[in-house]
């Protein structure tokens, strides 16, 4: 499918979703069913630094990849709205509520989720995120509406809201700040290059590309660069503490994706793999004993490459587990 057609089909799906009847408790869950990835295709380029604050109105289902001030005003009851935010890999997002006129006791809501959530799947997964899931929701209704802000733990976040009364709404300012050691990242582009560095921390980091891609690991150092200690791949990576895994799947959550390969010994020079799934993840597991580093180069697959796998590729079904 051409990008234009995919976008068209996607918008049609959104319309069908909007027309479907729904009960009160399903509303938020259905907002999570929207697919953000094609929405970004319609977003304008990011603002250049130093320019005037970008301002525009928000749609109920929207995607933002730039800083600015955004206003939503309901023209009818809008009960299941979601805005996907994405910044550059080395940035964090801050969302501040400038003004809100919402009926919180009457069931309106305005929350920011630390990450993306879609069809019940989260990025980062609960295994990779520093906070327990309930703590990843910032509820502006319970904390007093205006003037509050929240900063994400990675380059993606999401605004979830529900407004019953026409005329009500809110204004938020979205800002980005540098993140010295980005850990979990969704690539804002379908092709590119990224180096993940984990500095002696016991944590797991996932780099996600939400397109079918060819991935090339061009550099991997798991604390023992130049050492002679090479582990046999046949031993597997499970017991070694620090390793990198490649995952493929259909959803957002790395913990539900299929492991495709493990890399657990320092090496130089490329390892390449075609991952014809909806999304691909390079995940680094770190014990905290070493400074770990991996460089990922990736290029979006052409549609014919996805359909006709050849060479060093996997004909695996891109299933996501339970
Ligand atoms: C990182 O992931 C591994 C396995 O994937 C798990 O055993 C470990 O507990 C995780 N570490 C942290 C800090 O969450």
Short mmCIF file of C-alpha atoms and ligand atoms in Angstrom, two decimals:
data_model
loop_
_atom_site.label_atom_id
_atom_site.label_comp_id
_atom_site.label_asym_id
_atom_site.label_seq_id
_atom_site.Cartn_x
_atom_site.Cartn_y
_atom_site.Cartn_z
CA UNK A 1 0.00 0.00 0.00
CA UNK A 2 1.18 3.50 -0.72
CA UNK A 3 1.57 5.80 2.31
CA UNK A 4 -1.32 7.96 1.08
CA UNK A 5 -3.60 4.94 0.83
CA UNK A 6 -2.51 3.66 4.23
CA UNK A 7 -3.32 7.05 5.73
CA UNK A 8 -6.69 7.10 4.00
CA UNK A 9 -7.59 3.61 5.23
CA UNK A 10 -6.44 4.57 8.67
CA UNK A 11 -8.66 7.65 8.81
CA UNK A 12 -11.56 5.52 7.65
CA UNK A 13 -10.91 3.17 10.55
CA UNK A 14 -10.91 6.11 12.91
CA UNK A 15 -14.28 7.23 11.58
CA UNK A 16 -15.70 3.73 11.98
CA UNK A 17 -14.43 3.67 15.55
CA UNK A 18 -16.03 7.02 16.24
CA UNK A 19 -19.38 5.82 14.93
CA UNK A 20 -19.44 2.66 17.00
CA UNK A 21 -21.64 2.70 20.05
CA UNK A 22 -19.93 2.26 23.37
CA UNK A 23 -20.64 2.03 27.03
CA UNK A 24 -19.17 4.22 29.73
CA UNK A 25 -16.49 1.86 30.97
CA UNK A 26 -15.25 1.03 27.49
CA UNK A 27 -14.51 4.61 26.57
CA UNK A 28 -10.97 4.92 27.73
CA UNK A 29 -10.02 1.48 26.52
CA UNK A 30 -11.30 2.24 23.06
CA UNK A 31 -9.32 5.44 22.95
CA UNK A 32 -6.32 3.18 23.37
CA UNK A 33 -7.24 1.33 20.20
CA UNK A 34 -6.24 4.12 17.86
CA UNK A 35 -3.10 3.62 15.82
CA UNK A 36 -0.83 6.66 16.19
CA UNK A 37 1.77 5.81 13.63
CA UNK A 38 0.07 7.03 10.52
CA UNK A 39 -1.28 10.12 12.26
CA UNK A 40 2.28 11.40 12.43
CA UNK A 41 2.48 11.34 8.66
CA UNK A 42 0.12 14.32 8.63
CA UNK A 43 2.00 16.30 11.28
CA UNK A 44 4.02 19.32 10.26
CA UNK A 45 7.77 19.41 10.81
CA UNK A 46 9.11 20.29 14.21
CA UNK A 47 9.55 23.95 15.04
CA UNK A 48 13.02 25.40 14.61
CA UNK A 49 14.54 26.71 17.84
CA UNK A 50 14.02 30.33 18.65
CA UNK A 51 10.87 30.70 16.63
CA UNK A 52 7.60 31.87 18.06
CA UNK A 53 5.63 29.31 20.08
CA UNK A 54 3.68 27.10 17.70
CA UNK A 55 -0.05 27.11 18.43
CA UNK A 56 -2.89 25.02 17.12
CA UNK A 57 -6.13 23.36 18.12
CA UNK A 58 -6.20 19.68 19.07
CA UNK A 59 -8.42 17.04 17.58
CA UNK A 60 -9.92 14.32 19.77
CA UNK A 61 -7.50 11.81 18.24
CA UNK A 62 -4.26 13.50 17.37
CA UNK A 63 -0.50 13.16 17.19
CA UNK A 64 2.10 15.79 18.02
CA UNK A 65 5.78 15.74 17.15
CA UNK A 66 6.56 19.35 17.98
CA UNK A 67 6.64 21.79 20.86
CA UNK A 68 3.89 24.35 21.24
CA UNK A 69 0.62 25.28 22.84
CA UNK A 70 -2.41 23.18 22.03
CA UNK A 71 -6.06 23.83 22.77
CA UNK A 72 -8.98 21.43 22.73
CA UNK A 73 -12.55 22.66 22.82
CA UNK A 74 -15.39 20.16 22.61
CA UNK A 75 -18.06 20.88 20.02
CA UNK A 76 -20.02 17.85 21.24
CA UNK A 77 -19.41 15.26 23.96
CA UNK A 78 -15.98 13.72 23.23
CA UNK A 79 -15.59 10.73 25.50
CA UNK A 80 -12.60 8.80 24.22
CA UNK A 81 -9.80 11.06 23.10
CA UNK A 82 -6.07 10.39 22.87
CA UNK A 83 -3.12 12.45 21.72
CA UNK A 84 0.17 10.68 20.99
CA UNK A 85 3.30 12.75 21.66
CA UNK A 86 6.77 11.98 20.35
CA UNK A 87 10.05 13.91 20.60
CA UNK A 88 13.55 13.21 19.34
CA UNK A 89 15.24 10.11 20.88
CA UNK A 90 17.43 12.24 23.16
CA UNK A 91 14.57 14.32 24.55
CA UNK A 92 11.95 14.18 27.29
CA UNK A 93 8.47 15.68 27.02
CA UNK A 94 6.90 18.03 29.54
CA UNK A 95 3.15 18.68 29.41
CA UNK A 96 1.81 21.63 31.37
CA UNK A 97 -1.86 22.47 31.79
CA UNK A 98 -2.26 26.21 31.18
CA UNK A 99 -6.03 26.38 31.48
CA UNK A 100 -8.83 23.89 31.81
CA UNK A 101 -12.54 24.07 32.04
CA UNK A 102 -13.63 20.55 32.79
CA UNK A 103 -16.33 18.92 34.88
CA UNK A 104 -14.16 16.43 36.72
CA UNK A 105 -16.82 15.39 39.28
CA UNK A 106 -19.19 14.86 36.33
CA UNK A 107 -16.86 12.37 34.66
CA UNK A 108 -14.55 14.50 32.52
CA UNK A 109 -10.92 13.52 32.66
CA UNK A 110 -7.49 14.78 31.66
CA UNK A 111 -4.51 12.49 32.17
CA UNK A 112 -0.99 12.17 30.86
CA UNK A 113 0.40 8.66 30.45
CA UNK A 114 4.18 8.23 30.74
CA UNK A 115 4.68 6.33 27.48
CA UNK A 116 2.29 5.12 24.83
CA UNK A 117 -0.60 2.77 25.46
CA UNK A 118 -2.42 1.10 22.60
CA UNK A 119 -4.76 -1.90 22.58
CA UNK A 120 -3.72 -2.61 26.16
CA UNK A 121 -0.02 -2.72 25.23
CA UNK A 122 2.39 -0.25 26.76
CA UNK A 123 5.67 1.22 25.66
CA UNK A 124 7.92 1.05 27.62
CA UNK A 125 6.74 -2.32 28.95
CA UNK A 126 6.33 -2.62 32.71
CA UNK A 127 9.61 -4.59 32.78
CA UNK A 128 11.52 -1.67 31.28
CA UNK A 129 9.83 1.34 32.88
CA UNK A 130 11.15 2.65 36.22
CA UNK A 131 7.65 3.29 37.62
CA UNK A 132 4.83 0.84 38.37
CA UNK A 133 1.97 1.21 35.87
CA UNK A 134 -0.52 3.13 38.07
CA UNK A 135 2.18 5.72 38.81
CA UNK A 136 2.59 6.32 35.08
CA UNK A 137 -0.81 8.05 34.90
CA UNK A 138 -0.77 11.71 35.96
CA UNK A 139 -4.36 12.68 36.69
CA UNK A 140 -4.82 16.43 36.34
CA UNK A 141 -8.37 16.21 37.65
CA UNK A 142 -7.33 15.02 41.10
CA UNK A 143 -4.40 17.38 41.50
CA UNK A 144 -6.06 20.69 40.66
CA UNK A 145 -6.15 21.57 37.01
CA UNK A 146 -4.16 24.64 36.00
CA UNK A 147 -0.44 25.18 36.31
CA UNK A 148 0.42 21.52 36.86
CA UNK A 149 3.00 19.81 34.71
CA UNK A 150 4.48 16.37 34.24
CA UNK A 151 7.67 15.21 32.53
CA UNK A 152 7.93 11.88 30.74
CA UNK A 153 10.65 9.28 31.33
CA UNK A 154 11.34 8.89 27.59
CA UNK A 155 10.60 10.52 24.22
CA UNK A 156 6.97 9.37 24.07
CA UNK A 157 3.93 10.27 26.15
CA UNK A 158 0.20 10.43 25.69
CA UNK A 159 -2.64 12.77 26.70
CA UNK A 160 -5.94 11.01 27.48
CA UNK A 161 -9.09 13.04 27.93
CA UNK A 162 -12.85 13.02 28.06
CA UNK A 163 -15.08 16.12 27.85
CA UNK A 164 -18.85 15.88 28.18
CA UNK A 165 -20.08 19.45 27.75
CA UNK A 166 -19.71 21.36 24.47
CA UNK A 167 -17.62 24.48 25.03
CA UNK A 168 -15.46 22.87 27.71
CA UNK A 169 -11.85 21.96 27.08
CA UNK A 170 -8.27 22.78 27.99
CA UNK A 171 -4.99 24.27 26.83
CA UNK A 172 -1.65 22.55 27.33
CA UNK A 173 1.91 23.52 26.54
CA UNK A 174 4.23 20.75 25.32
CA UNK A 175 7.95 21.32 25.76
CA UNK A 176 11.01 19.14 25.20
CA UNK A 177 14.16 18.93 27.32
CA UNK A 178 17.40 17.07 26.68
CA UNK A 179 17.79 13.58 28.13
CA UNK A 180 21.46 12.78 28.70
CA UNK A 181 21.05 8.99 28.74
CA UNK A 182 17.95 8.08 26.79
CA UNK A 183 16.96 4.55 27.80
CA UNK A 184 13.61 3.64 26.27
CA UNK A 185 13.00 5.24 22.89
CA UNK A 186 10.48 5.03 20.04
CA UNK A 187 12.17 6.08 16.83
CA UNK A 188 10.41 9.15 15.39
CA UNK A 189 11.56 8.14 11.90
CA UNK A 190 11.28 4.86 9.92
CA UNK A 191 15.00 4.89 9.10
CA UNK A 192 18.01 6.17 11.01
CA UNK A 193 20.80 5.41 13.44
CA UNK A 194 20.86 5.40 17.23
CA UNK A 195 23.43 4.61 19.91
CA UNK A 196 22.09 3.41 23.23
CA UNK A 197 24.44 3.81 26.21
CA UNK A 198 23.63 2.37 29.62
CA UNK A 199 26.12 3.70 32.19
CA UNK A 200 26.53 1.09 34.95
CA UNK A 201 22.88 0.95 35.83
CA UNK A 202 20.78 -2.06 36.60
CA UNK A 203 18.02 -1.36 34.13
CA UNK A 204 16.63 -2.54 30.83
CA UNK A 205 16.27 -0.30 27.81
CA UNK A 206 14.27 -0.83 24.61
CA UNK A 207 14.72 0.96 21.31
CA UNK A 208 11.61 0.53 19.18
CA UNK A 209 10.98 1.12 15.48
CA UNK A 210 7.31 0.87 14.62
CA UNK A 211 7.84 -0.11 10.99
CA UNK A 212 9.10 -3.25 9.23
CA UNK A 213 12.85 -2.69 9.01
CA UNK A 214 16.28 -4.03 8.23
CA UNK A 215 18.29 -3.65 11.43
CA UNK A 216 22.06 -3.56 11.53
CA UNK A 217 23.92 -3.78 14.82
CA UNK A 218 27.14 -2.04 13.89
CA UNK A 219 28.71 -1.82 17.33
CA UNK A 220 28.10 -3.64 20.59
CA UNK A 221 30.10 -3.32 23.78
CA UNK A 222 28.99 -5.08 26.92
CA UNK A 223 31.64 -3.76 29.29
CA UNK A 224 34.50 -5.91 28.05
CA UNK A 225 35.64 -4.18 24.90
CA UNK A 226 38.86 -5.64 23.55
CA UNK A 227 38.74 -8.54 25.99
CA UNK A 228 39.35 -12.08 24.86
CA UNK A 229 36.43 -13.40 26.78
CA UNK A 230 33.99 -14.54 24.17
CA UNK A 231 31.00 -16.58 25.10
CA UNK A 232 29.75 -19.29 22.84
CA UNK A 233 26.43 -18.23 21.39
CA UNK A 234 25.22 -21.79 21.91
CA UNK A 235 25.38 -21.16 25.64
CA UNK A 236 22.56 -18.62 25.22
CA UNK A 237 22.42 -15.28 26.92
CA UNK A 238 20.20 -16.11 29.85
CA UNK A 239 22.85 -16.47 32.51
CA UNK A 240 25.27 -13.77 31.46
CA UNK A 241 23.65 -10.73 33.02
CA UNK A 242 24.22 -8.31 30.18
CA UNK A 243 22.92 -8.94 26.70
CA UNK A 244 21.04 -7.46 23.76
CA UNK A 245 17.99 -9.05 22.23
CA UNK A 246 16.21 -8.39 18.95
CA UNK A 247 12.42 -8.67 19.08
CA UNK A 248 9.65 -8.48 16.50
CA UNK A 249 5.90 -8.21 16.88
CA UNK A 250 2.62 -6.60 16.00
CA UNK A 251 2.06 -4.42 19.06
CA UNK A 252 3.85 -1.89 21.21
CA UNK A 253 4.91 -3.89 24.25
CA UNK A 254 8.44 -5.37 23.99
CA UNK A 255 7.64 -7.91 26.72
CA UNK A 256 4.96 -9.38 24.44
CA UNK A 257 7.07 -9.58 21.31
CA UNK A 258 8.85 -12.60 19.82
CA UNK A 259 12.58 -12.90 20.58
CA UNK A 260 14.42 -13.25 17.28
CA UNK A 261 18.08 -13.19 18.32
CA UNK A 262 20.31 -12.69 21.36
CA UNK A 263 23.71 -11.02 21.31
CA UNK A 264 25.72 -11.54 24.44
CA UNK A 265 29.41 -11.13 23.76
CA UNK A 266 31.35 -8.05 22.76
CA UNK A 267 31.88 -7.84 19.05
CA UNK A 268 32.72 -5.33 16.37
CA UNK A 269 31.32 -5.35 12.93
CA UNK A 270 27.91 -5.70 11.58
CA UNK A 271 25.14 -8.13 12.31
CA UNK A 272 22.16 -7.55 10.10
CA UNK A 273 18.63 -8.82 10.22
CA UNK A 274 15.45 -8.16 8.30
CA UNK A 275 12.45 -7.89 10.63
CA UNK A 276 9.30 -7.81 8.51
CA UNK A 277 7.01 -7.22 11.49
CA UNK A 278 4.91 -4.17 12.32
CA UNK A 279 7.49 -3.23 14.90
CA UNK A 280 11.02 -4.19 15.85
CA UNK A 281 12.82 -3.68 19.17
CA UNK A 282 16.46 -3.77 20.20
CA UNK A 283 16.46 -4.39 23.96
CA UNK A 284 19.47 -4.17 26.23
CA UNK A 285 19.49 -5.93 29.60
CA UNK A 286 22.10 -4.47 31.95
CA UNK A 287 23.27 -5.78 35.31
CA UNK A 288 24.83 -2.46 36.35
CA UNK A 289 28.37 -3.87 36.40
CA UNK A 290 29.40 -2.49 33.03
CA UNK A 291 29.00 0.47 30.74
CA UNK A 292 27.06 -1.01 27.84
CA UNK A 293 26.65 0.43 24.38
CA UNK A 294 24.92 -0.65 21.20
CA UNK A 295 24.60 1.14 17.86
CA UNK A 296 21.57 0.39 15.72
CA UNK A 297 21.17 1.35 12.08
CA UNK A 298 17.79 0.73 10.55
CA UNK A 299 16.01 1.24 7.27
CA UNK A 300 12.32 0.81 6.56
CA UNK A 301 11.56 -2.16 4.29
CA UNK A 302 9.86 -1.54 0.98
CA UNK A 303 6.49 -3.34 0.73
CA UNK A 304 7.90 -5.89 -1.76
CA UNK A 305 10.78 -6.64 0.65
CA UNK A 306 8.29 -7.43 3.41
CA UNK A 307 6.32 -9.77 1.18
CA UNK A 308 9.28 -11.57 -0.38
CA UNK A 309 11.79 -12.31 2.35
CA UNK A 310 15.22 -13.39 1.23
CA UNK A 311 18.78 -13.53 2.50
CA UNK A 312 19.33 -13.14 6.20
CA UNK A 313 15.70 -12.72 7.12
CA UNK A 314 13.11 -14.47 9.16
CA UNK A 315 9.91 -15.91 7.84
CA UNK A 316 8.58 -15.88 11.37
CA UNK A 317 5.01 -15.00 12.10
CA UNK A 318 5.09 -11.65 13.88
CA UNK A 319 2.95 -12.80 16.74
CA UNK A 320 2.76 -10.97 20.01
CA UNK A 321 2.38 -13.28 22.96
CA UNK A 322 -0.16 -12.97 25.74
C1 LIG B 1 15.68 -6.78 33.14
O1 LIG B 1 15.18 -7.84 32.37
C2 LIG B 1 15.56 -9.13 32.83
C3 LIG B 1 15.10 -10.19 31.86
O2 LIG B 1 14.58 -9.70 30.66
C4 LIG B 1 14.99 -9.36 34.20
O3 LIG B 1 15.39 -10.60 34.69
C5 LIG B 1 15.48 -8.24 35.15
O4 LIG B 1 14.85 -8.36 36.39
C6 LIG B 1 15.19 -6.86 34.57
N1 LIG B 1 15.86 -5.86 35.37
C7 LIG B 1 15.25 -4.80 35.86
C8 LIG B 1 16.08 -3.86 36.65
O5 LIG B 1 14.08 -4.57 35.68
#
